[in-house]
Amino acid sequence: MYTTQMDAAKRGIITEQMRIVAQEENIDIELLRQLVANGRVAIPANKQHTSLSPKGVGEKLRTKINVNLGVSKDCCDLELELEKVKKAIDLKAEAIMDLSCYGKTQEFRRKLIEISPIMIGTVPMYDAVGMLDKDLKDITVDEFFSVVERHAEDGVDFMTIHCGMNRQTAERVKKNKRLTNIVSRGGSLLFAWMELNNQENPFYEYYDRLLDICEKYDVTISLGDACRPGSINDSTDAAQIEELITLGELTKRAWARNVQIMIEGPGHMAINEIAANMQLEKRLCHGAPFYVLGPLVTDVAPGYDHITSAIGGAIAAANGADFLCYVTPAEHLRLPNLDDMKEGIIAARIAAHAADIAKGIPGARDWDNQMSAARADVNFPRMIELAIDPEKARKYREESMPECEDTCTMCGKMCPMKNMKKILNGDDLSIL
């Protein structure tokens, strides 16, 4: 009997989850098993998440996207968050991270896992203060691990845990002044706990204890980047790279215990640094799947950061990133609403698909070729059907209908698609 997907893969066992992923990705099942065995693909699938339709994240697979949601003290509408969950599933996100940090977090988390066929992630550090009802400084090591175990028992498929920011890296942050310090919420909480208690990061010091929990439930650890850059000024600095080296070391320790790993990455980063950072992660972390937030390629676009993120995400994924965390127009400003979430998902899906074309993922170009064929035929119903957001495409079409239905109001009778089709068919042409 195997303990985790990685354990099964190493034993030569093909699990039902592997079969589903191989069929969905159109990849040879034996190749997929090998990729899972050597850690280059993760299939986050907690044994307790019975409604899950598993997805693979990593090498030779489609780029996946994650949606963040959850309640805060200022915005605590659980019904709205559940509506977001259903919308994210409808819009074909592959993962949802519940970042709730206030109120009845377990009740919402359990409901989310119960109804969701897509993988669920959490950041237990966010939940610690609320769940334990204690000031951060007073939380004990045992209590931190009790929160992790609670999330695992509830069925969470992957957890972001900032294991790599040890005291040495924390000192590096203090000695190398950043413009934006530590912008990771979980990372900043851990940094504060370490400073207030003059202790080592418990998830680093007692890493084997974390592995015990994750092996038991087959939870994938998403090794959090506490030192990710929060501005393009801070990218690729000493703290970020030092933490990445530590994450690579922790990756090998997890694999030795058959615990699946993903590595989290930047953040904010200028375009010209992205490709090199993807190569660094793959090299230093031994080819483990890479999960990036953005990267946001400029800091000056609040209200449009779904665009800055999509630009960086497409470049990152084309150069090796495997998993994109969406960013909404509300980033840096407020908790996103339903419309913000949709804009963020569509932007991230465009970035992921563009990268899959560049990576040569089998079948990625087929969708584009079908759309181009529909355009050549001036077939607007088919174009709308194929659109990444059919609802918006239909709305734009219906808001401005042309005189001739087989054109649009941009070109009218001068439509090059329509006219080229007529000329090549030997038909008469009148554009008056």
PDB file of N, CA and C in Angstrom, residues 42 91 93-94 118 147 173 178 188-189 210 241 250 266 288 309 327 333 343 348 360 380 383 392 407 413:
ATOM      1  N   ALA A  42       3.626  17.413  -9.681  1.00  0.00           N
ATOM      2  CA  ALA A  42       2.875  17.160  -8.448  1.00  0.00           C
ATOM      3  C   ALA A  42       1.406  16.978  -8.799  1.00  0.00           C
ATOM      4  N   LEU A  91     -15.393  29.140 -14.570  1.00  0.00           N
ATOM      5  CA  LEU A  91     -14.428  29.789 -15.456  1.00  0.00           C
ATOM      6  C   LEU A  91     -13.157  28.955 -15.658  1.00  0.00           C
ATOM      7  N   ALA A  93     -10.866  27.579 -13.608  1.00  0.00           N
ATOM      8  CA  ALA A  93      -9.654  27.621 -12.782  1.00  0.00           C
ATOM      9  C   ALA A  93      -9.339  26.203 -12.326  1.00  0.00           C
ATOM     10  N   GLU A  94      -8.057  25.916 -12.125  1.00  0.00           N
ATOM     11  CA  GLU A  94      -7.670  24.574 -11.691  1.00  0.00           C
ATOM     12  C   GLU A  94      -7.484  24.462 -10.185  1.00  0.00           C
ATOM     13  N   ILE A 118     -12.070  21.007  -7.860  1.00  0.00           N
ATOM     14  CA  ILE A 118     -10.708  21.453  -8.155  1.00  0.00           C
ATOM     15  C   ILE A 118      -9.900  21.516  -6.864  1.00  0.00           C
ATOM     16  N   VAL A 147      -2.666  23.699  13.839  1.00  0.00           N
ATOM     17  CA  VAL A 147      -3.426  24.353  12.763  1.00  0.00           C
ATOM     18  C   VAL A 147      -3.151  23.644  11.433  1.00  0.00           C
ATOM     19  N   VAL A 173      17.627  39.874   5.403  1.00  0.00           N
ATOM     20  CA  VAL A 173      16.616  40.900   5.109  1.00  0.00           C
ATOM     21  C   VAL A 173      16.947  42.184   5.867  1.00  0.00           C
ATOM     22  N   ARG A 178      15.467  46.727   1.925  1.00  0.00           N
ATOM     23  CA  ARG A 178      14.573  46.663   0.770  1.00  0.00           C
ATOM     24  C   ARG A 178      13.659  47.881   0.759  1.00  0.00           C
ATOM     25  N   SER A 188       5.644  37.616   6.705  1.00  0.00           N
ATOM     26  CA  SER A 188       5.811  38.716   7.672  1.00  0.00           C
ATOM     27  C   SER A 188       5.348  38.297   9.059  1.00  0.00           C
ATOM     28  N   LEU A 189       4.291  37.477   9.131  1.00  0.00           N
ATOM     29  CA  LEU A 189       3.825  36.994  10.431  1.00  0.00           C
ATOM     30  C   LEU A 189       4.878  36.093  11.082  1.00  0.00           C
ATOM     31  N   LEU A 210       6.463  18.565  10.056  1.00  0.00           N
ATOM     32  CA  LEU A 210       5.569  18.975   8.975  1.00  0.00           C
ATOM     33  C   LEU A 210       5.440  17.863   7.935  1.00  0.00           C
ATOM     34  N   ILE A 241      17.242  35.086  -3.128  1.00  0.00           N
ATOM     35  CA  ILE A 241      18.034  33.971  -3.635  1.00  0.00           C
ATOM     36  C   ILE A 241      18.464  33.044  -2.498  1.00  0.00           C
ATOM     37  N   LEU A 250      15.207  21.910   1.179  1.00  0.00           N
ATOM     38  CA  LEU A 250      13.999  21.352   1.790  1.00  0.00           C
ATOM     39  C   LEU A 250      13.224  20.476   0.816  1.00  0.00           C
ATOM     40  N   PRO A 266       8.338  34.834  -7.265  1.00  0.00           N
ATOM     41  CA  PRO A 266       7.956  36.254  -7.292  1.00  0.00           C
ATOM     42  C   PRO A 266       6.686  36.451  -8.089  1.00  0.00           C
ATOM     43  N   ALA A 288      11.538  21.040  -9.511  1.00  0.00           N
ATOM     44  CA  ALA A 288      10.220  21.006  -8.861  1.00  0.00           C
ATOM     45  C   ALA A 288       9.265  21.992  -9.541  1.00  0.00           C
ATOM     46  N   SER A 309       0.266  41.540 -14.236  1.00  0.00           N
ATOM     47  CA  SER A 309       0.508  40.154 -13.837  1.00  0.00           C
ATOM     48  C   SER A 309       0.461  39.201 -15.027  1.00  0.00           C
ATOM     49  N   VAL A 327      -4.017  37.422 -10.428  1.00  0.00           N
ATOM     50  CA  VAL A 327      -4.021  38.724  -9.765  1.00  0.00           C
ATOM     51  C   VAL A 327      -5.207  39.491 -10.341  1.00  0.00           C
ATOM     52  N   LEU A 333      -5.362  47.152  -3.416  1.00  0.00           N
ATOM     53  CA  LEU A 333      -6.378  48.169  -3.126  1.00  0.00           C
ATOM     54  C   LEU A 333      -7.473  47.694  -2.175  1.00  0.00           C
ATOM     55  N   GLU A 343     -12.192  39.084 -13.991  1.00  0.00           N
ATOM     56  CA  GLU A 343     -11.145  39.735 -14.793  1.00  0.00           C
ATOM     57  C   GLU A 343      -9.781  39.089 -14.528  1.00  0.00           C
ATOM     58  N   ALA A 348      -5.343  35.600 -16.304  1.00  0.00           N
ATOM     59  CA  ALA A 348      -4.404  34.517 -16.000  1.00  0.00           C
ATOM     60  C   ALA A 348      -4.535  33.374 -16.991  1.00  0.00           C
ATOM     61  N   GLY A 360       5.054  24.632 -26.506  1.00  0.00           N
ATOM     62  CA  GLY A 360       4.785  23.510 -27.401  1.00  0.00           C
ATOM     63  C   GLY A 360       3.954  22.416 -26.766  1.00  0.00           C
ATOM     64  N   PHE A 380     -19.334  34.534 -36.965  1.00  0.00           N
ATOM     65  CA  PHE A 380     -19.330  35.161 -35.647  1.00  0.00           C
ATOM     66  C   PHE A 380     -19.879  34.268 -34.540  1.00  0.00           C
ATOM     67  N   MET A 383     -17.004  32.114 -33.580  1.00  0.00           N
ATOM     68  CA  MET A 383     -15.965  32.886 -32.888  1.00  0.00           C
ATOM     69  C   MET A 383     -16.337  33.099 -31.427  1.00  0.00           C
ATOM     70  N   LYS A 392     -18.482  37.868 -22.680  1.00  0.00           N
ATOM     71  CA  LYS A 392     -18.044  39.219 -23.034  1.00  0.00           C
ATOM     72  C   LYS A 392     -18.009  39.401 -24.543  1.00  0.00           C
ATOM     73  N   THR A 407     -20.289  40.930 -41.081  1.00  0.00           N
ATOM     74  CA  THR A 407     -19.167  41.851 -40.863  1.00  0.00           C
ATOM     75  C   THR A 407     -19.277  42.373 -39.423  1.00  0.00           C
ATOM     76  N   LYS A 413     -18.423  46.680 -44.879  1.00  0.00           N
ATOM     77  CA  LYS A 413     -18.232  46.008 -46.172  1.00  0.00           C
ATOM     78  C   LYS A 413     -16.772  45.944 -46.597  1.00  0.00           C
TER      79      LYS A 413
END
